[in-house]
Short mmCIF file of C-alpha atoms in Angstrom, two decimals:
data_model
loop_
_atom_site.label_atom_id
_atom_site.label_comp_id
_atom_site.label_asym_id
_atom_site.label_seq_id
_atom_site.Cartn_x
_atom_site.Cartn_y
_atom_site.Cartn_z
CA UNK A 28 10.21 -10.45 -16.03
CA UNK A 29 9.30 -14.04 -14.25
CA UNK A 30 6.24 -14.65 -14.18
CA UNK A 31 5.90 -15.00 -10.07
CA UNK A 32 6.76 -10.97 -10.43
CA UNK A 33 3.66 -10.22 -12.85
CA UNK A 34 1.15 -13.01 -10.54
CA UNK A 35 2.54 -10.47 -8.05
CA UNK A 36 1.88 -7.56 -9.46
CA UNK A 37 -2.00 -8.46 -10.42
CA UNK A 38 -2.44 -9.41 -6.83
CA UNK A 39 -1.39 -6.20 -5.69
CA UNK A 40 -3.50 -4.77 -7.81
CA UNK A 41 -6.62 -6.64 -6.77
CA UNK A 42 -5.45 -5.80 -3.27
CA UNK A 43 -5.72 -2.29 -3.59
CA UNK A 44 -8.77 -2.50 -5.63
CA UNK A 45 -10.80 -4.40 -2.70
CA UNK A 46 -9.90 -2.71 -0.42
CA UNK A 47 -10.30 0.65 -2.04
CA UNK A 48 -14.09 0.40 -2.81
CA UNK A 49 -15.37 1.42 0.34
CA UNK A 50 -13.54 4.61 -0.40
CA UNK A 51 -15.81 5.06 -3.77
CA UNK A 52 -18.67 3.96 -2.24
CA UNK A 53 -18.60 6.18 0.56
CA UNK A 54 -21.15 8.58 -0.79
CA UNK A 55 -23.92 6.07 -1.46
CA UNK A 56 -23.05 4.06 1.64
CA UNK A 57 -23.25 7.17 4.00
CA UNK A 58 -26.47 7.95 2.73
CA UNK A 59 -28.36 4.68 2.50
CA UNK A 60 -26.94 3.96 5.72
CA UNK A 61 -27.20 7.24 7.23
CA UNK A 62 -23.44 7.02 8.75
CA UNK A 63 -21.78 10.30 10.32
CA UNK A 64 -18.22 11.42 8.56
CA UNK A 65 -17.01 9.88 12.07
CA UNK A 66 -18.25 6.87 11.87
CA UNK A 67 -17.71 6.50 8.04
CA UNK A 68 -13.73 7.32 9.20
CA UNK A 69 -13.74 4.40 11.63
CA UNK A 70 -14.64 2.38 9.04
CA UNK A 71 -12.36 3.54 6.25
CA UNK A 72 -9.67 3.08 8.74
CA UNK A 73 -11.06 -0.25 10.39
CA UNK A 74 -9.62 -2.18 7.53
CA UNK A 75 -5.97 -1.84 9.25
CA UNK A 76 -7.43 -2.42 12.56
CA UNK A 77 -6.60 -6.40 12.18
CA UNK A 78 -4.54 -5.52 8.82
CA UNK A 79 -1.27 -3.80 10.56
CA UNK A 80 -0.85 -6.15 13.86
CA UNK A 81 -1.18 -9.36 11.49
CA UNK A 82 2.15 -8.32 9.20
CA UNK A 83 4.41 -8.97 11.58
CA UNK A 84 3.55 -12.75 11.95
CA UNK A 85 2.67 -13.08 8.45
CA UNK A 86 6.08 -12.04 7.48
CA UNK A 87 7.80 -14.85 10.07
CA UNK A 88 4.82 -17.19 8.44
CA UNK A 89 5.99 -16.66 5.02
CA UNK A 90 9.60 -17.36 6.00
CA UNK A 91 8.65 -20.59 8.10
CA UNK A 92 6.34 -22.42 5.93
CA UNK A 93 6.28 -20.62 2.39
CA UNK A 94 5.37 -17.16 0.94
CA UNK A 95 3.13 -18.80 -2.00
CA UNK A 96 0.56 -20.82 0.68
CA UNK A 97 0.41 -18.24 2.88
CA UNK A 98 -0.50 -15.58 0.07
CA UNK A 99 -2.91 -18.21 -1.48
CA UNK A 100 -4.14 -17.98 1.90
CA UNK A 101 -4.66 -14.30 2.41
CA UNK A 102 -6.19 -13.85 -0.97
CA UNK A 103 -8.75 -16.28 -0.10
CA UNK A 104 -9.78 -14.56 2.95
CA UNK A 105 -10.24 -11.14 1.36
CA UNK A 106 -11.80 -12.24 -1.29
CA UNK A 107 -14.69 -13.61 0.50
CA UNK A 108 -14.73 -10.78 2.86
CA UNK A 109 -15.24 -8.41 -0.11
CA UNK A 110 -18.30 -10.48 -1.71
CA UNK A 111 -20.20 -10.77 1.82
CA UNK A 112 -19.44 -6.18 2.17
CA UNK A 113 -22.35 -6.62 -0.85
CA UNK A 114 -24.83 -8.02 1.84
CA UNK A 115 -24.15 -6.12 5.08
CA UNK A 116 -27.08 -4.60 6.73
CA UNK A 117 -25.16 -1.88 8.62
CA UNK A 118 -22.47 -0.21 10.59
CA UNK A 119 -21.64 -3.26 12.76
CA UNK A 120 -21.52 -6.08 9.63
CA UNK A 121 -19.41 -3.67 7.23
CA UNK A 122 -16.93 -2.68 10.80
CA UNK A 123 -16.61 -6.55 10.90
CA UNK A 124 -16.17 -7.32 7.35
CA UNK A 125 -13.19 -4.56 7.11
CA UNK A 126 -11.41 -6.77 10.10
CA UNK A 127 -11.97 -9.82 7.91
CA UNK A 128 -10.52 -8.10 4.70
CA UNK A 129 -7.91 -6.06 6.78
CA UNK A 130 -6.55 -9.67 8.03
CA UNK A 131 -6.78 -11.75 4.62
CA UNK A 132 -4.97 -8.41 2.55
CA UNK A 133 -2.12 -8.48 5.08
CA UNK A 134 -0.22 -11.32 3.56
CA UNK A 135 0.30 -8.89 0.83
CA UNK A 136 3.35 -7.18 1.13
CA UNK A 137 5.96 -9.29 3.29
CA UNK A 138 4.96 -12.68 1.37
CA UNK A 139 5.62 -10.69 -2.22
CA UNK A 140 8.60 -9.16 -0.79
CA UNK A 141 9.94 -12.39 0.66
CA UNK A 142 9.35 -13.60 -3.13
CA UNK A 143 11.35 -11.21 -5.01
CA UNK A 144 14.17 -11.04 -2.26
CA UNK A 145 14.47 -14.39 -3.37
CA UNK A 146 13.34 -15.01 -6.68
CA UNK A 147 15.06 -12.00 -8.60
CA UNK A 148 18.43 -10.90 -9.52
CA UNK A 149 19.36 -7.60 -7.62
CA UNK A 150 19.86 -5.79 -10.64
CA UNK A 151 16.36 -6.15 -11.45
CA UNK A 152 15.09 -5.60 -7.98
CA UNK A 153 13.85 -2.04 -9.28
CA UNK A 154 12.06 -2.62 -12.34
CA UNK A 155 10.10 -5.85 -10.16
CA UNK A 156 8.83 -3.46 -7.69
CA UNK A 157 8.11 -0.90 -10.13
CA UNK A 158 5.84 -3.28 -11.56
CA UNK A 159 4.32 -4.63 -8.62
CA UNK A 160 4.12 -0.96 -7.64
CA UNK A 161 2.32 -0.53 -10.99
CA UNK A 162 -0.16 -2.97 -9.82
CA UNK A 163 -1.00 -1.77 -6.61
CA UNK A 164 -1.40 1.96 -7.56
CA UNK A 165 -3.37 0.85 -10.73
CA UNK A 166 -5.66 -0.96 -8.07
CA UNK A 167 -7.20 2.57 -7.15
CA UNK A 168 -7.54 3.90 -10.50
CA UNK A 169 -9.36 1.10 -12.47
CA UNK A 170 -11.15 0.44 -9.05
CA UNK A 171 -12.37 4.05 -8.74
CA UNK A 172 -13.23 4.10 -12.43
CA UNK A 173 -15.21 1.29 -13.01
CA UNK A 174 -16.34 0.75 -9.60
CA UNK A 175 -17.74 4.39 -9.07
CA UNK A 176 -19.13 3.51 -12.84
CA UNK A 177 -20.94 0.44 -12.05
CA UNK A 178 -21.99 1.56 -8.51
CA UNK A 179 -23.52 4.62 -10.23
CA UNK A 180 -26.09 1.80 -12.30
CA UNK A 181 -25.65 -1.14 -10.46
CA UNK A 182 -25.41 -0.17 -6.71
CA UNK A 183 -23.03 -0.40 -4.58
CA UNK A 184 -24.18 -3.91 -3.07
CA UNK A 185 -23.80 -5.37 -6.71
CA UNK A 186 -20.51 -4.19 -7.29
CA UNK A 187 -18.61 -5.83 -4.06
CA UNK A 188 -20.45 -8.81 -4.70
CA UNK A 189 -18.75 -8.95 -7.88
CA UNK A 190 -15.83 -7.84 -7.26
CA UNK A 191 -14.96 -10.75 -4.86
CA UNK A 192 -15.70 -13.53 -6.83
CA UNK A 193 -13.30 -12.12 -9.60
CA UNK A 194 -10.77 -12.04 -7.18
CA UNK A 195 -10.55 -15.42 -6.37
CA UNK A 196 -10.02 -16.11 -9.53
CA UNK A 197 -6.53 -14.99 -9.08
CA UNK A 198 -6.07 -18.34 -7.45
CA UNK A 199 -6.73 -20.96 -10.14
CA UNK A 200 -2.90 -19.56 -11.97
CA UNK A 201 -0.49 -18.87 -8.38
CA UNK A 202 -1.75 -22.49 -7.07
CA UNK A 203 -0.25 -24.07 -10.19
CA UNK A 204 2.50 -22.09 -9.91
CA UNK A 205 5.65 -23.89 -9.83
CA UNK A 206 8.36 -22.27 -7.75
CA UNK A 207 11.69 -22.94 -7.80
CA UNK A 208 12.58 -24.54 -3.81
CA UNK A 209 14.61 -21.68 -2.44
CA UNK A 210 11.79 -19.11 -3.76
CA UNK A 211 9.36 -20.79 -1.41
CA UNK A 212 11.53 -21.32 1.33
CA UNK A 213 15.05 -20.47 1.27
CA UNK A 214 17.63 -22.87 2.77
CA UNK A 215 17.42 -21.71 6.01
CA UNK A 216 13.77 -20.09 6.11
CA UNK A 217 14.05 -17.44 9.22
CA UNK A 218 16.27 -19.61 11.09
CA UNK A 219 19.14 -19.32 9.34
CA UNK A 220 18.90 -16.26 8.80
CA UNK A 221 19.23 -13.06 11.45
CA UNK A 222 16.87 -13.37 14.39
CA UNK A 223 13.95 -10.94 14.87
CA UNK A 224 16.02 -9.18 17.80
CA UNK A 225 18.70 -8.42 15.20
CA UNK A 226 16.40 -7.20 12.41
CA UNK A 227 14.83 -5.05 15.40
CA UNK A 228 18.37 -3.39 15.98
CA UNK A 229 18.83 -2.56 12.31
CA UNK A 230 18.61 1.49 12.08
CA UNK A 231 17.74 1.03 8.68
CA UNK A 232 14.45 -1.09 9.85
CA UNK A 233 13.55 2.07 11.30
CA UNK A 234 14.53 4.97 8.87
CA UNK A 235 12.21 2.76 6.53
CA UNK A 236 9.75 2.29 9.32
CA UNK A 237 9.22 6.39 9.20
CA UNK A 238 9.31 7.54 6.27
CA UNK A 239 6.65 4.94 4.73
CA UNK A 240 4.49 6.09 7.52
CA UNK A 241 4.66 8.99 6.38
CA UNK A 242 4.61 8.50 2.72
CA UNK A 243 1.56 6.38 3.70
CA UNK A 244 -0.66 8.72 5.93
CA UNK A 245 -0.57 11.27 2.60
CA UNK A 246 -1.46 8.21 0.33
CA UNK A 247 -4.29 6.59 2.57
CA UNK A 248 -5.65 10.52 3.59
CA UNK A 249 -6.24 10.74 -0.27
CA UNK A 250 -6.98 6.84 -0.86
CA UNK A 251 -10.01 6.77 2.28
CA UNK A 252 -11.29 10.74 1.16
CA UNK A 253 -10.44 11.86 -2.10
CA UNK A 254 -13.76 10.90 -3.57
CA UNK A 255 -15.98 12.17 -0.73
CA UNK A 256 -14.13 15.33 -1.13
CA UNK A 257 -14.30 15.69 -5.02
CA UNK A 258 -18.41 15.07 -4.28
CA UNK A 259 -19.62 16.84 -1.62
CA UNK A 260 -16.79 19.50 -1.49
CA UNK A 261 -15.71 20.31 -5.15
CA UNK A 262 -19.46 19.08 -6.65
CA UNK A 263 -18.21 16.57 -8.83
CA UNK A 264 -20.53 13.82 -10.16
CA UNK A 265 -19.99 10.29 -9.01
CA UNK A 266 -19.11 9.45 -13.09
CA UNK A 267 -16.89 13.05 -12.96
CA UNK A 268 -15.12 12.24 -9.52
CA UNK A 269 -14.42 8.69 -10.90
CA UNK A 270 -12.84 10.23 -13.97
CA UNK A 271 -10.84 12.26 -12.33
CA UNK A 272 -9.76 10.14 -9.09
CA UNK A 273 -8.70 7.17 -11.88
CA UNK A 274 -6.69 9.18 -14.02
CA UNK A 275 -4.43 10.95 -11.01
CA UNK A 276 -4.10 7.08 -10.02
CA UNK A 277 -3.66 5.75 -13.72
CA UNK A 278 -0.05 8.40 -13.59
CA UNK A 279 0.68 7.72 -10.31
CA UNK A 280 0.83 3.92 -11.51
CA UNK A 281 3.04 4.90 -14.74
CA UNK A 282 5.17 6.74 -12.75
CA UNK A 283 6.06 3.68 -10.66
CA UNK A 284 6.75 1.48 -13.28
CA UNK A 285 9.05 4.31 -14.99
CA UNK A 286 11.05 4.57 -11.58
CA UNK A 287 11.56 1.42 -11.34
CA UNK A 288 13.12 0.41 -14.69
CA UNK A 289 14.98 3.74 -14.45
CA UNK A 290 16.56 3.30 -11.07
CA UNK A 291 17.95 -0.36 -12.29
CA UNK A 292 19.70 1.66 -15.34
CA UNK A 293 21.07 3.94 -12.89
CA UNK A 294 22.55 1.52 -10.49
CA UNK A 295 23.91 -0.86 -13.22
CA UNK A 296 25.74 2.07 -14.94
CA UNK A 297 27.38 1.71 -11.59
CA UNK A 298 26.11 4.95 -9.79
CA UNK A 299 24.30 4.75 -6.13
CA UNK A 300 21.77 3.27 -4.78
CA UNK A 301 21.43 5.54 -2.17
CA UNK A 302 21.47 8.52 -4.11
CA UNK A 303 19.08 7.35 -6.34
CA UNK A 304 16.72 5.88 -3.99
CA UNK A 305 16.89 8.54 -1.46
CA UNK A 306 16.52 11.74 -3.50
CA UNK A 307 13.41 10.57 -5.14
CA UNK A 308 12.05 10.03 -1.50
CA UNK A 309 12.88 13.44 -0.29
CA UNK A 310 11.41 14.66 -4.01
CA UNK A 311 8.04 12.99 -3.11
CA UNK A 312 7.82 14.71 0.90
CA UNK A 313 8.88 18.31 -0.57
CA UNK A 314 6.20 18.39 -3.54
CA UNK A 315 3.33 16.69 -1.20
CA UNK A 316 3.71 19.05 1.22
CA UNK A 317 2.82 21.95 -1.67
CA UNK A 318 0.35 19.97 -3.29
CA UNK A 319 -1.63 19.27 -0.04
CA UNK A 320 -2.12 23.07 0.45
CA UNK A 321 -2.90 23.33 -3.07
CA UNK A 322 -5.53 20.56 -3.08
CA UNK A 323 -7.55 22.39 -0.73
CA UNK A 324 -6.73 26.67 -1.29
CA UNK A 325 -6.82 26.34 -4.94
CA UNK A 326 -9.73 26.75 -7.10
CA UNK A 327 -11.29 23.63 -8.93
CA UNK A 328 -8.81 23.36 -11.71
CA UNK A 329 -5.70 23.71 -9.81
CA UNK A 330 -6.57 21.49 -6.88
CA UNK A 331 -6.74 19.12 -9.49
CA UNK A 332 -3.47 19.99 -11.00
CA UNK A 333 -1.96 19.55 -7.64
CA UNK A 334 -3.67 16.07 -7.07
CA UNK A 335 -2.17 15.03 -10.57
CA UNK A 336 1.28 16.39 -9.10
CA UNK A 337 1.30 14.56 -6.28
CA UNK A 338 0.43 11.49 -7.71
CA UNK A 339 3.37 11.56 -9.90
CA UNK A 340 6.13 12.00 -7.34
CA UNK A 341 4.27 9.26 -5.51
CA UNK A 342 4.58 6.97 -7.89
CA UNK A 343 8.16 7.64 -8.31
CA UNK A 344 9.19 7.32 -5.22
CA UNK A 345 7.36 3.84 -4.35
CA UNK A 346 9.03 1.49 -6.00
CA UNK A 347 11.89 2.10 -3.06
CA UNK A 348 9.69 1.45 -0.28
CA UNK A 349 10.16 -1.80 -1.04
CA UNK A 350 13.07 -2.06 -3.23
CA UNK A 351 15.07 -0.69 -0.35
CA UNK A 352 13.98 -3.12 2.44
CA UNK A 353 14.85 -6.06 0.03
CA UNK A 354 18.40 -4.81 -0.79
CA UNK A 355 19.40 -4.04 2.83
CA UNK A 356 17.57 -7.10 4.71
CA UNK A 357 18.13 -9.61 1.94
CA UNK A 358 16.58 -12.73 1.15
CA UNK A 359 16.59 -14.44 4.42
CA UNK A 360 14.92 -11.57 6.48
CA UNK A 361 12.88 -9.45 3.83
CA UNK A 362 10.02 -11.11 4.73
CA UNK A 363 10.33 -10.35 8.26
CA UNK A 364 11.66 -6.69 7.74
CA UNK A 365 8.56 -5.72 5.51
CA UNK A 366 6.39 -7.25 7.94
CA UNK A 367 7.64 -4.72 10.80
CA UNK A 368 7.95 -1.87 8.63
CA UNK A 369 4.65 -2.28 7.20
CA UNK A 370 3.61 -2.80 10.61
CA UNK A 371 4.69 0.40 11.84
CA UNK A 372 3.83 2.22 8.44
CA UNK A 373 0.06 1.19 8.47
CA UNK A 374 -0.78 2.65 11.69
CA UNK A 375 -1.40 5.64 9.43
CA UNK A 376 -4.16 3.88 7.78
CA UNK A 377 -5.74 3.53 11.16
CA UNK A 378 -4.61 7.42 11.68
CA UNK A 379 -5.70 9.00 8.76
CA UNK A 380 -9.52 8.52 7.90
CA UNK A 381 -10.58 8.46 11.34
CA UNK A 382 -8.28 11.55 12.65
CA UNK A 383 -9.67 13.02 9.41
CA UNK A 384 -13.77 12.27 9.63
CA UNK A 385 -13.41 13.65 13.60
CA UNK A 386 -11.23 17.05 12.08
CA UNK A 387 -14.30 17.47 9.40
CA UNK A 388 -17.03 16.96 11.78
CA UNK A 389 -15.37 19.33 14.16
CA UNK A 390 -14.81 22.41 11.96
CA UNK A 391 -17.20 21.71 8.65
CA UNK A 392 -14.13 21.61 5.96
CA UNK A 393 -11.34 19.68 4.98
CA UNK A 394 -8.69 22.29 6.01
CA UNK A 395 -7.23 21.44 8.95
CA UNK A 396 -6.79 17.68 7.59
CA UNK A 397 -4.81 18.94 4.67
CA UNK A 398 -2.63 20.88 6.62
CA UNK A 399 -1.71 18.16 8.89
CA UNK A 400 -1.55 15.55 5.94
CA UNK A 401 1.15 18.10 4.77
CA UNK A 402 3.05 18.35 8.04
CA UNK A 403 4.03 15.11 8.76
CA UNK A 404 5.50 14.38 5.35
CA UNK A 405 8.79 16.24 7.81
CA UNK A 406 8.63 12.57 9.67
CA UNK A 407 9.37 11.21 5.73
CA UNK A 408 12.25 13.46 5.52
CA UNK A 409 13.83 12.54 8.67
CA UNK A 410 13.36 8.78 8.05
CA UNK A 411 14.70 8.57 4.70
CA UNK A 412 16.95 11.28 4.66
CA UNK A 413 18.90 10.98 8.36
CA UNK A 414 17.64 7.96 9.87
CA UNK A 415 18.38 5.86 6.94
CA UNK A 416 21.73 4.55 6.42
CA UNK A 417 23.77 3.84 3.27
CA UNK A 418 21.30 1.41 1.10
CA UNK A 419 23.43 -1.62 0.67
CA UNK A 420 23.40 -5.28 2.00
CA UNK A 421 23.48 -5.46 5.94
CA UNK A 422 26.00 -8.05 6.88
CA UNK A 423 23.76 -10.05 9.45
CA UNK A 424 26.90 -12.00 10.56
CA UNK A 425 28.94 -9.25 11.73
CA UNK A 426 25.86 -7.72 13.37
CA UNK A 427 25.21 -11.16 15.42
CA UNK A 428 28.90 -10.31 16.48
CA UNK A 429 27.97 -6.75 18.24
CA UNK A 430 27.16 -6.62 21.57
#
């Protein structure tokens, strides 16, 4: 694999871990800080508060003056935001340093996309994104791990701190870099390509749009409350709840990069795309909607069971949220693309932790949130399934010929 796909991948990874540490900090923060569930919701979600309106622009940004600065960028800016979370006095500083880290983290997804669109042969487009999918659902589980493990004897302060400055580090190796031309900016960058009204006309924009909202309000519901649940719900030790939170992300991460390689070997033994892309989408909405009632009606051991099974057809499934936008859009407006989709699929990390601290505060338990996390995973069906077109190349110059 090139090595821009594995720099990738460990960014990814870092992205998920930063921003993921509130999440495992949110036991000692609400009590040192003496936060409500609502207002530790706002602030689980207010990372996508400045996060989902900058994609959009980032993604044109990445096409007009080159994925790899504007990454560089981004890192940079969440880094820093991530050290300073270690000194914040209070509701206010942490609210504003989720903006910061919401904004710097959103140059994630369409710069990396733009790069592989690019950079990588399409029969490997797969197995790339089921590494970089690797990294980014590892992020959680060696995040939760050793975070909730060092937080536990270091504090919580500590930990941040830390855990910025090692990701900057991450720019010393992508800054020296070398990129081929067109994998910074293709010949055309976004203006030879199809315009943004075009791309905004594609029905396949949209079927993507839809169902990784929905695939993403069950991920971030579980991401933002997973380990507030497994404390003050199931009674699990901060060192017990990191355990057990890593480990469903540790399969959820091996699942990815197993989907990935296997969904190249389908679709160079000349089967479809579609088929294969598609039916582990509609795989992942069925079982979450089971394993969402089971997380919260079963006993101890098989809420668990259903959090591991989850996980799994998660992690199948997501190396098409992005492999599918890169086939269809192609490299002159992936970058774009996965900037609206993302756009439109990370209101739902605005959505679910603060819908979800107002439904506990309101009725005591985490009931009512499960059963709506399960419920909309019907808006994943209908996007992949019927909105969705055939997954192949869009032909951008017959569309500029429609009306």
């Amino acid at each position: 694999m090139l090595p821009v796909v594995f720099l990738l991948a460990l960014v990814l990874f870092i992205n998920y871990v930063d921003r993921g540490n509130l999440s495992t900090a949110a036991p000692l923060i609400q009590d040192q800080l003496h936060l409500s569930a609502t207002q530790l919701g706002v602030l689980l979600s207010a990372f996508y508060y400045s996060y989902v309106p900058a994609m959009a622009p980032v993604g044109w940004l990445a096409e007009r003056i080159g994925a790899q600065r504007v990454l560089a960028a981004g890192v940079a800016l969440w880094a820093v935001a991530t050290l300073l979370t270690g000194l914040a006095a209070g509701f206010l500083s942490l609210l504003l340093l989720r903006l910061m880290l919401g904004l710097g983290e959103s140059a994630g997804f369409p710069c990396s996309s733009k790069l592989v669109a690019v950079a990588v042969a399409p029969a490997q487009i797969g197995s790339a994104n089921g590494m970089m999918a690797f990294g980014y659902l590892l992020g959680p589980a060696v995040g939760t791990v050793l975070g909730g493990i060092l937080m536990s004897q270091l504090g919580w302060r500590a930990v941040f701190m830390l855990f910025g400055a090692l990701s900057l580090l991450w720019l010393w190796p992508w800054m020296r870099l070398r990129l081929a031309g067109p994998a910074v900016r293709i010949k055309g960058s976004a203006a030879d390509g199809p315009t943004f009204p075009q791309i905004l006309r594609a029905r396949g924009l949209w079927g993507t749009a839809l169902g990784h909202f929905a695939s993403n309000y069950n991920y971030y519901f579980i991401l933002a409350w997973l380990p507030l649940y497994l404390v003050k719900v199931r009674g699990f030790s901060m060192h017990s709840m990191a355990g057990v939170a890593g480990f469903a992300y540790l399969i959820n991460a091996a699942a990815a990069l197993f989907s990935g390689w296997a969904t190249d070997v389908w679709i160079r033994s000349g089967r479809s795309a579609s088929v294969a892309y598609k039916s582990t989408m509609v795989l992942a909405h069925v079982a979450s909607i089971a394993a969402m009632a089971g997380m919260v009606l079963l006993p101890v051991a098989g809420s668990v069971g259903c959090l591991f099974a989850y996980q799994v057809v998660v992690g199948l499934s997501s190396p098409g949220v992005f492999a599918i936008p890169q086939i269809m859009a192609g490299p002159t407006a992936a970058g774009r693309w996965v900037g609206v989709q993302n756009t439109c699929a990370n209101v739902a990390g605005i959505l679910a932790p603060v819908i979800t601290g107002l439904l506990v505060d309101a009725t005591g338990s985490f009931n009512s949130a499960f059963v709506l996390a399960a419920s909309v995973n019907v808006l994943g069906l209908v996007g992949w399934l019927w909105i969705l077109p055939r997954i192949a190349p869009l032909r951008w110059d017959l569309a500029a010929q429609l009306p």
